[in-house]
PDB file of C-alpha atoms in Angstrom:
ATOM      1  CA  UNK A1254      15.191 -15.918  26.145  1.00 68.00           C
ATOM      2  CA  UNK A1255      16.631 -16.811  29.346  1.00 69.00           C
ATOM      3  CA  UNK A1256      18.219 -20.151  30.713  1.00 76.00           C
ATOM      4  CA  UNK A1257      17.696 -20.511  34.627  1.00 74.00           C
ATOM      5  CA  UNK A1258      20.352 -23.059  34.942  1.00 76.00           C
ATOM      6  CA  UNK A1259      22.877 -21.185  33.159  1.00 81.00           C
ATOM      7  CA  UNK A1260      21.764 -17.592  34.228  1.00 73.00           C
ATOM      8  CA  UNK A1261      22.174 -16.792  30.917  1.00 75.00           C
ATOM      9  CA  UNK A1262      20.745 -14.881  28.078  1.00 74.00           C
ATOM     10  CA  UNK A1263      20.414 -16.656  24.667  1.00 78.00           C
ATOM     11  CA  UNK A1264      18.450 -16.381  21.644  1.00 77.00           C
ATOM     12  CA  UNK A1265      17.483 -19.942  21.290  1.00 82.00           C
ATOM     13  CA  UNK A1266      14.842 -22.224  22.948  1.00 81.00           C
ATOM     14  CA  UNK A1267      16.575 -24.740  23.949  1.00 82.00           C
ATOM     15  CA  UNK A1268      20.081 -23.371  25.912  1.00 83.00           C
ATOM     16  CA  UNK A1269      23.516 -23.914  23.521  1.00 81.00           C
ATOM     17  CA  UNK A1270      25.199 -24.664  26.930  1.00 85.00           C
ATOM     18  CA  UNK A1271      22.918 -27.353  29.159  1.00 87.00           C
ATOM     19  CA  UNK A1272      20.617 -28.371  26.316  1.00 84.00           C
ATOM     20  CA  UNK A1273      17.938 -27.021  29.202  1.00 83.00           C
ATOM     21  CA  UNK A1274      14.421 -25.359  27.711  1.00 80.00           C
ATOM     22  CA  UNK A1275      15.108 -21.668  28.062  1.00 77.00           C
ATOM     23  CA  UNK A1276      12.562 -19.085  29.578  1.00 77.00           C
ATOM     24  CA  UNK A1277      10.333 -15.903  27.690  1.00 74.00           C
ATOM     25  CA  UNK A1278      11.341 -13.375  30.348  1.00 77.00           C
ATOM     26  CA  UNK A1279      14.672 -12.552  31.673  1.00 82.00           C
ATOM     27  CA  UNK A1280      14.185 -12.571  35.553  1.00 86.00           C
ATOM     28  CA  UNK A1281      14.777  -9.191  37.476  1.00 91.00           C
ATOM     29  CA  UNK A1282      16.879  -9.214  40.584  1.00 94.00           C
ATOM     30  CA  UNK A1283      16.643  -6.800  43.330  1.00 97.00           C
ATOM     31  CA  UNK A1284      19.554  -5.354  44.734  1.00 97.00           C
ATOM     32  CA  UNK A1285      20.930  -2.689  47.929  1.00 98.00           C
ATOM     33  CA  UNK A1286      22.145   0.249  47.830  1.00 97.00           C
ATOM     34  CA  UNK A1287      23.295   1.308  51.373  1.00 96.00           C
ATOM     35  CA  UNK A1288      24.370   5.026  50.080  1.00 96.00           C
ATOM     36  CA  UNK A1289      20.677   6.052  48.841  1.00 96.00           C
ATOM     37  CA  UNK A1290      19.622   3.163  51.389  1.00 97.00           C
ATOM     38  CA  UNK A1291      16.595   1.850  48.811  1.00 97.00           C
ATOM     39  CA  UNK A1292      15.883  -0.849  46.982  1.00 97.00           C
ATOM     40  CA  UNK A1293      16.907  -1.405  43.207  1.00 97.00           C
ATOM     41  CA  UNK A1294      15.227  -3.549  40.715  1.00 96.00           C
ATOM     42  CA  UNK A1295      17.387  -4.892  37.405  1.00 94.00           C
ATOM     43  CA  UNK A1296      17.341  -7.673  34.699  1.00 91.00           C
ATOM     44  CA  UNK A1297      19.401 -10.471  35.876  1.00 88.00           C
ATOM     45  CA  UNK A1298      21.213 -10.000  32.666  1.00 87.00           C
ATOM     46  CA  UNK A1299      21.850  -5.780  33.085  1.00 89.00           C
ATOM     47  CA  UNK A1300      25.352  -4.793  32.714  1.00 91.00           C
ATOM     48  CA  UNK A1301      24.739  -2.036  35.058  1.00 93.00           C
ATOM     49  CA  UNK A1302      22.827  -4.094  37.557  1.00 92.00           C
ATOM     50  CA  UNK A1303      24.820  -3.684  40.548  1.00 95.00           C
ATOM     51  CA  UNK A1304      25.045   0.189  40.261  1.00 96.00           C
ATOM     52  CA  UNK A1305      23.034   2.565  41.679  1.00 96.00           C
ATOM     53  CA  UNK A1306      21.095   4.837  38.830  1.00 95.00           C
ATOM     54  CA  UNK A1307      21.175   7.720  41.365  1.00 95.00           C
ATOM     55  CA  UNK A1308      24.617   7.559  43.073  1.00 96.00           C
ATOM     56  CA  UNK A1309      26.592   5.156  41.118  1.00 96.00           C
ATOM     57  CA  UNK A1310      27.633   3.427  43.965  1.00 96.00           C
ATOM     58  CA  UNK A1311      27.810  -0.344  44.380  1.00 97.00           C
ATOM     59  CA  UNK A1312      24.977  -2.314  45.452  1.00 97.00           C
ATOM     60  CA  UNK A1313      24.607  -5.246  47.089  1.00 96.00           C
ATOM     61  CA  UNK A1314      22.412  -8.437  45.849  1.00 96.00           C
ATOM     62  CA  UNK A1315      19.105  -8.440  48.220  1.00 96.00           C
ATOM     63  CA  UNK A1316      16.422 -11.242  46.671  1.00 95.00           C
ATOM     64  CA  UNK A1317      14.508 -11.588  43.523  1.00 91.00           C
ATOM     65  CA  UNK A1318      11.740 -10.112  44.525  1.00 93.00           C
ATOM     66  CA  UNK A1319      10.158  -7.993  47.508  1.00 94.00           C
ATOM     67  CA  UNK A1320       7.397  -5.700  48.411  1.00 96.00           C
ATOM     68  CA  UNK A1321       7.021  -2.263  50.841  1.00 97.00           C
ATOM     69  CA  UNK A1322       6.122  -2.546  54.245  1.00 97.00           C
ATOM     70  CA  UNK A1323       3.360  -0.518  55.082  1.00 97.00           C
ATOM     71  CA  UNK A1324       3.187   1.132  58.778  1.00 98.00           C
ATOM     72  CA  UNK A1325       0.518  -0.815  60.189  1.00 97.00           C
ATOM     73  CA  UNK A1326       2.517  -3.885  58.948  1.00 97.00           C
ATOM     74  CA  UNK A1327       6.002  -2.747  60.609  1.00 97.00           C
ATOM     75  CA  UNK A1328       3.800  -1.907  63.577  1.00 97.00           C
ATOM     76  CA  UNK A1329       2.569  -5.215  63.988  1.00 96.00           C
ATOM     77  CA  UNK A1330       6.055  -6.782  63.162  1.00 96.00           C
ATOM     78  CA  UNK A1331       7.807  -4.504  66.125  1.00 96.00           C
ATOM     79  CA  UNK A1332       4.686  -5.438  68.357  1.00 96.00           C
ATOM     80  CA  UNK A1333       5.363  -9.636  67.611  1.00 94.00           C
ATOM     81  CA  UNK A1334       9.200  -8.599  68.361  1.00 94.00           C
ATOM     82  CA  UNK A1335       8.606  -6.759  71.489  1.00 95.00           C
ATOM     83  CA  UNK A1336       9.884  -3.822  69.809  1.00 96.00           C
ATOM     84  CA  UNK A1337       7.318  -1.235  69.235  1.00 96.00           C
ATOM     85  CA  UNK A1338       7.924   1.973  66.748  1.00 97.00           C
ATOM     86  CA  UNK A1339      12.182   0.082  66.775  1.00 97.00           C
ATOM     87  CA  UNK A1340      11.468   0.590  63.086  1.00 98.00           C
ATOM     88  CA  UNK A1341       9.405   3.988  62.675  1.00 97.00           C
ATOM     89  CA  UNK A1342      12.479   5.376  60.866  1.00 97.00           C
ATOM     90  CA  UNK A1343      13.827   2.950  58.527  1.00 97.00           C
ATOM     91  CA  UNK A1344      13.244   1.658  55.011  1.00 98.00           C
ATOM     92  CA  UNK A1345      10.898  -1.843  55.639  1.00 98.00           C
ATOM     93  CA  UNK A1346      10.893  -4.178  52.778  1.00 98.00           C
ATOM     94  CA  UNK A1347       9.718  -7.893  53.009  1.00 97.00           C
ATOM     95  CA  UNK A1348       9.852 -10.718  50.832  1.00 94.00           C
ATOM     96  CA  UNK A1349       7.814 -14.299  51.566  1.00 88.00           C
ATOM     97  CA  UNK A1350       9.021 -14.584  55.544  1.00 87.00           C
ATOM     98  CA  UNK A1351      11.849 -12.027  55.920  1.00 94.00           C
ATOM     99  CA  UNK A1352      11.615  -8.584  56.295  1.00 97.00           C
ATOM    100  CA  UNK A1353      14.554  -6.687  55.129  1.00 97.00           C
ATOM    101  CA  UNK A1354      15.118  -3.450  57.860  1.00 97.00           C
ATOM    102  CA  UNK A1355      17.411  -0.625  56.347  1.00 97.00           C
ATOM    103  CA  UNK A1356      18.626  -4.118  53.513  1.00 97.00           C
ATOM    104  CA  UNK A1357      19.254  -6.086  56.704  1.00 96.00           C
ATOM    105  CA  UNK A1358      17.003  -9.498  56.826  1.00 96.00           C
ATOM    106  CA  UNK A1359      15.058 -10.599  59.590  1.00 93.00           C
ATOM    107  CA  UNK A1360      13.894 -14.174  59.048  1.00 90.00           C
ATOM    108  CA  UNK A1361      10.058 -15.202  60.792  1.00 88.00           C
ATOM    109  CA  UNK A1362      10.100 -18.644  61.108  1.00 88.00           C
ATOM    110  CA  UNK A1363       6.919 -20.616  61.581  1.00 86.00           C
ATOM    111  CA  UNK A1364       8.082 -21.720  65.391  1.00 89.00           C
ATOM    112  CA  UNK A1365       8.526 -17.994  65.967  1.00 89.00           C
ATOM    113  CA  UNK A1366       4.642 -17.417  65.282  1.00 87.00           C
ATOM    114  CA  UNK A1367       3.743 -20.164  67.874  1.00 88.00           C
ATOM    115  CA  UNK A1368       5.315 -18.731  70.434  1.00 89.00           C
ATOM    116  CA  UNK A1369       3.765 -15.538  70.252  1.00 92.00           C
ATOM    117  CA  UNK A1370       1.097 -14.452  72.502  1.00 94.00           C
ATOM    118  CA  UNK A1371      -1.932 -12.629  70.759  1.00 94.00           C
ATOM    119  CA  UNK A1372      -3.480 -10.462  73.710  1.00 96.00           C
ATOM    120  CA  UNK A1373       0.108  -9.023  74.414  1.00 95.00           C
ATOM    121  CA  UNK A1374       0.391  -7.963  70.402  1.00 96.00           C
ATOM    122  CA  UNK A1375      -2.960  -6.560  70.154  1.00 96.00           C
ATOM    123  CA  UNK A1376      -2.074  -4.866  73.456  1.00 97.00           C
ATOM    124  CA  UNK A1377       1.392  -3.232  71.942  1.00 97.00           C
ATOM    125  CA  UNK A1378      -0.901  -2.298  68.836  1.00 97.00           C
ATOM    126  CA  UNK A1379      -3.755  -0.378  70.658  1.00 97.00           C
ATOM    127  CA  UNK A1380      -1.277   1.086  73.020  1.00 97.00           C
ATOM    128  CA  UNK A1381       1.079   2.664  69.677  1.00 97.00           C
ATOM    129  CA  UNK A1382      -1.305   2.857  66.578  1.00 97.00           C
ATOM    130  CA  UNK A1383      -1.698   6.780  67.824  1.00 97.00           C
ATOM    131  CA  UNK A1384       1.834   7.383  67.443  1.00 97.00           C
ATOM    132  CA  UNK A1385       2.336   5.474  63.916  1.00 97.00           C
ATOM    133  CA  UNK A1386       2.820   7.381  61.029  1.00 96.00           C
ATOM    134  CA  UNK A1387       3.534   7.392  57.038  1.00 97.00           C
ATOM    135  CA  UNK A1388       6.267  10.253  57.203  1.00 97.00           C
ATOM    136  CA  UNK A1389       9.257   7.963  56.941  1.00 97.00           C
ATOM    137  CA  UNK A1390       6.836   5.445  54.670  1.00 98.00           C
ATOM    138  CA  UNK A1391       5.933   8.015  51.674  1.00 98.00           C
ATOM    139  CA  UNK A1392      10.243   9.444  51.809  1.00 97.00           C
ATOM    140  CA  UNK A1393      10.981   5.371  51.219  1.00 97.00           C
ATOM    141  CA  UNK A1394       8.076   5.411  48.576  1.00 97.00           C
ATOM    142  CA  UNK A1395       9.543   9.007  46.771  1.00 97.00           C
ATOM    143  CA  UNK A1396      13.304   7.274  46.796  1.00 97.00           C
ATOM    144  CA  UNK A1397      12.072   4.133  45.559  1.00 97.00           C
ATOM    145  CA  UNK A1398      10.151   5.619  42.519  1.00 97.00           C
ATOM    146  CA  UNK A1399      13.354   7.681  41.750  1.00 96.00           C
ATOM    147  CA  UNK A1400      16.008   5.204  42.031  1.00 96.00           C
ATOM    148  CA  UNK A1401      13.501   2.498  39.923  1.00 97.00           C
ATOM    149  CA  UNK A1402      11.917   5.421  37.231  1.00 96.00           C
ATOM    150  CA  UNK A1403      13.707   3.454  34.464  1.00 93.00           C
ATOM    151  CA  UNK A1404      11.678   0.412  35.821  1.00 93.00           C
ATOM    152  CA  UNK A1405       8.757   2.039  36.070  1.00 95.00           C
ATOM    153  CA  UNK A1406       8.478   3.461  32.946  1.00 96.00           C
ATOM    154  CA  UNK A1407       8.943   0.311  31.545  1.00 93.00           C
ATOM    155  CA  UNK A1408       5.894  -1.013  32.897  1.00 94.00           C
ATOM    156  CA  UNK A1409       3.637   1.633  32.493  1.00 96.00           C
ATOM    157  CA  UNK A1410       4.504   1.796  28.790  1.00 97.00           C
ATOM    158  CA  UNK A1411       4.144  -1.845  28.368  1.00 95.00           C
ATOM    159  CA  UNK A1412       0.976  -1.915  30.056  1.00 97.00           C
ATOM    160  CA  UNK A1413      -0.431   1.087  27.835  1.00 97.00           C
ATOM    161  CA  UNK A1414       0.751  -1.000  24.635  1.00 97.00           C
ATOM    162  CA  UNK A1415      -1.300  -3.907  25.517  1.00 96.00           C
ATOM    163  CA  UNK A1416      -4.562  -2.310  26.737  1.00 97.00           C
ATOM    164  CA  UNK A1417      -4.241  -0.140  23.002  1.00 97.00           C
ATOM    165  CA  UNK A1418      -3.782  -3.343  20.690  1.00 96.00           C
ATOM    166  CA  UNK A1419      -6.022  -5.068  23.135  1.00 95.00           C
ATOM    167  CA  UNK A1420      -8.951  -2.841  22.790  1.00 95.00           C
ATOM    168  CA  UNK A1421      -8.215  -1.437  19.060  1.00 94.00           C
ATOM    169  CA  UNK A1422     -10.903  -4.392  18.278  1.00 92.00           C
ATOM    170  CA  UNK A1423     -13.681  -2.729  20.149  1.00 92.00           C
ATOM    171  CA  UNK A1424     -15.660   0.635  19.948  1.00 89.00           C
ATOM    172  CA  UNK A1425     -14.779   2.721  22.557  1.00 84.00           C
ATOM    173  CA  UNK A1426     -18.225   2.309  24.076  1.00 85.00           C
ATOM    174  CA  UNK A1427     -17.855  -1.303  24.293  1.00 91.00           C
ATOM    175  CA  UNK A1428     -14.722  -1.043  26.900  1.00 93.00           C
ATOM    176  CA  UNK A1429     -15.821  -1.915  29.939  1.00 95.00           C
ATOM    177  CA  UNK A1430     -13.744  -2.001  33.155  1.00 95.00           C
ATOM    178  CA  UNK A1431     -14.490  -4.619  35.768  1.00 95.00           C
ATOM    179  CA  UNK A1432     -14.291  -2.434  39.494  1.00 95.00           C
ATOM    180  CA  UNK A1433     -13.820  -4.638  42.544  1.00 94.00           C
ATOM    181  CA  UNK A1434     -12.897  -1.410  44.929  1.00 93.00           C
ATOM    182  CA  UNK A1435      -9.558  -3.458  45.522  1.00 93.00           C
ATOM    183  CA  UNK A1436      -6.264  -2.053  44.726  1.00 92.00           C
ATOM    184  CA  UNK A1437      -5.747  -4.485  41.574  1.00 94.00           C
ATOM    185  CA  UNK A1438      -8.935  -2.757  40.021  1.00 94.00           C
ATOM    186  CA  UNK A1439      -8.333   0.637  40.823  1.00 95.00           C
ATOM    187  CA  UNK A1440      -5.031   0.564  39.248  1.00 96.00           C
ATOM    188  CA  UNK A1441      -6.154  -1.306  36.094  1.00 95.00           C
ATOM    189  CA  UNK A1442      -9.022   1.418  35.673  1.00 96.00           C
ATOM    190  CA  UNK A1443      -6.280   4.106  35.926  1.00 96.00           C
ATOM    191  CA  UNK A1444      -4.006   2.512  33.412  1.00 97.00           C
ATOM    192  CA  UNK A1445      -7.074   1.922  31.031  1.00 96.00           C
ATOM    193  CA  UNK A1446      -8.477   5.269  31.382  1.00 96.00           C
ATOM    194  CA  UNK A1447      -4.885   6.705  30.696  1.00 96.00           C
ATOM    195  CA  UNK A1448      -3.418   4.423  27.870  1.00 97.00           C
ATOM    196  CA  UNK A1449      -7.263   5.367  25.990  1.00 96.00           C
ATOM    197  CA  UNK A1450      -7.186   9.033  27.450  1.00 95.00           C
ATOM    198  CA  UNK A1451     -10.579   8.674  28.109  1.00 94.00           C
ATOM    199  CA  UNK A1452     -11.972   9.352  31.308  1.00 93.00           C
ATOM    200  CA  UNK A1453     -15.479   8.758  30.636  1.00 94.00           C
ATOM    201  CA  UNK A1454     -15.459   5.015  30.835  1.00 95.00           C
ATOM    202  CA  UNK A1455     -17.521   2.715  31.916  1.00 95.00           C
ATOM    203  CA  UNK A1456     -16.782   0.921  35.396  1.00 96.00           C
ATOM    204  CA  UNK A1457     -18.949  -1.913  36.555  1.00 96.00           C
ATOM    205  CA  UNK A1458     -18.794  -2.445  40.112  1.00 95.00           C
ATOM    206  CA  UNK A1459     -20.146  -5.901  41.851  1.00 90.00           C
ATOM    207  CA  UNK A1460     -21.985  -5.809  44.598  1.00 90.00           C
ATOM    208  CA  UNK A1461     -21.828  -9.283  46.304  1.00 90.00           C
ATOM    209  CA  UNK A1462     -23.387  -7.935  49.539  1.00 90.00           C
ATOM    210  CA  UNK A1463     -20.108  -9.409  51.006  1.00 91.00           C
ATOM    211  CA  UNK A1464     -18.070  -6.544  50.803  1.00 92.00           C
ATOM    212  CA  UNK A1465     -16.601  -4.944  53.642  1.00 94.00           C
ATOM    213  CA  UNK A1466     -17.933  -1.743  54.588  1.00 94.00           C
ATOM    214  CA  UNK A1467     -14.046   0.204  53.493  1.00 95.00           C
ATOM    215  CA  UNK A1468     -14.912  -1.294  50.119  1.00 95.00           C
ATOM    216  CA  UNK A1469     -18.510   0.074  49.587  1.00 95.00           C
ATOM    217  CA  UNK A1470     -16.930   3.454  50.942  1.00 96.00           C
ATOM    218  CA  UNK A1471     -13.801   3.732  48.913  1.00 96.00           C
ATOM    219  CA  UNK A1472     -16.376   2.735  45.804  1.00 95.00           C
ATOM    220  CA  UNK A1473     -18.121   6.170  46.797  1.00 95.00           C
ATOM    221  CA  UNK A1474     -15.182   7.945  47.034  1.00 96.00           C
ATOM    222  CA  UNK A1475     -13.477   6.768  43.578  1.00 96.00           C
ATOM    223  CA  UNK A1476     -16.695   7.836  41.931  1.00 94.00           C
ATOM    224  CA  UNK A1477     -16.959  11.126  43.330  1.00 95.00           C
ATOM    225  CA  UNK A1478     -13.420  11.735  42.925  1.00 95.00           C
ATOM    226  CA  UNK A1479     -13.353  10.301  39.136  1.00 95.00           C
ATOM    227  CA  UNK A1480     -17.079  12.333  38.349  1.00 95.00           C
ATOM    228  CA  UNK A1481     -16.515  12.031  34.077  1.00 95.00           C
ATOM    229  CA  UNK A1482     -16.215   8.139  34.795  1.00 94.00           C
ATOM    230  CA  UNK A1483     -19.237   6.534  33.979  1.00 95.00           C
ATOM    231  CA  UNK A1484     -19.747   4.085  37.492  1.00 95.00           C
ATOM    232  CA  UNK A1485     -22.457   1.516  37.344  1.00 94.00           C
ATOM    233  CA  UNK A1486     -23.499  -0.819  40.247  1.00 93.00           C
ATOM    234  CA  UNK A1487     -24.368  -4.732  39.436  1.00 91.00           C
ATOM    235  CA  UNK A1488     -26.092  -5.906  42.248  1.00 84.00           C
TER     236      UNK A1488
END
């Protein structure tokens, strides 16, 4: 249990300290380290929290939560800045409106967006998309995964324990995965088909007739890259 006003770990529902109501989950906190220059996610209550699992250095408290930039998202950011590629070679984070460059924050406000003229951005974008790239991108990605295996590992072995006791109730031939052709989907149908170790199961994709045409196409590719998957269309 977890008390948000006391930042505090405690066994009780109801905090000894404030008499507050006391949260499930222990937050996580994400945190700097300018040696290995990546991000690091910890429990808020980690003894080891502000030390880097890869160089033991000291980090640096960043926000409690933020997600990868992905080129043609720092492209567009250096194009609203004036800046184009000013970024092509640094680790890009953002969380809600500030994107963190190298762990330095640059705030967007909403006045900022006003101002901004959209013929001159798609301009910038058109002019550089040719000379964006995901070499710098993947090296963030590989040092990320490294620094947060620990992390990572957690999750994946949490999610595998829940989609075993989840579908222990059902024949195998009764799991079903629900297939969008999003990225939520197509990680949910890897964990599934992992946690069960069985490739062969059944995926149930939707067509709406609304879906973009990258959607229907990644659909084909997933199913002709995942052949033992059994890959039925609802129309």
């Amino acid at each position: 249990m977890w008390c948000k006003q006391c930042e505090r770990a405690t066994n009780n529902t109801i905090c000894e300290r404030c008499g507050g109501h006391t949260e499930t989950e222990t937050p996580l906190e994400v945190f700097w380290c300018s040696n290995c220059n990546v991000p690091i996610i910890k429990f808020a209550n980690a003894i080891d929290k502000t030390i880097c699992p890869i160089c033991k250095d000291d980090t640096t408290y960043l926000c409690a939560d933020l997600r990868p930039v992905f080129p043609e998202e720092r492209l567009l950011l250096e194009a609203m800045i004036d800046k184009p590629l000013e970024f092509i070679d640094k680790s890009v984070w953002a969380s809600n409106n500030r994107y963190y460059i190298d762990g330095k924050p640059i705030t967007i406000s909403t006045s900022f967006y006003r101002k901004l003229s959209i013929a001159h951005i798609r301009k910038l974008l058109e002019k550089y998309a040719s000379e964006n790239d995901y070499e710098q991108f993947n090296k963030n990605i590989a040092a990320f995964i490294k620094a947060n295996r620990s992390r990572l590992d957690y999750i994946r072995d949490e999610a595998f324990t829940f989609i075993q006791e989840t579908s222990a109730s059902y024949p195998h031939e009764n799991v079903v995965i629900s297939f969008s052709g999003g990225k939520d989907s197509t990680v949910t149908a890897d964990l599934t088909t992992r946690a069960l170790s069985n490739p062969s199961l059944v995926h149930i994709f939707g067509n709406t007739t609304l879906e973009f045409p990258q959607t229907m196409e990644y659909a084909q590719r997933f199913r002709q890259n995942n052949p033992k998957t059994i890959f039925k269309v609802a129309v």
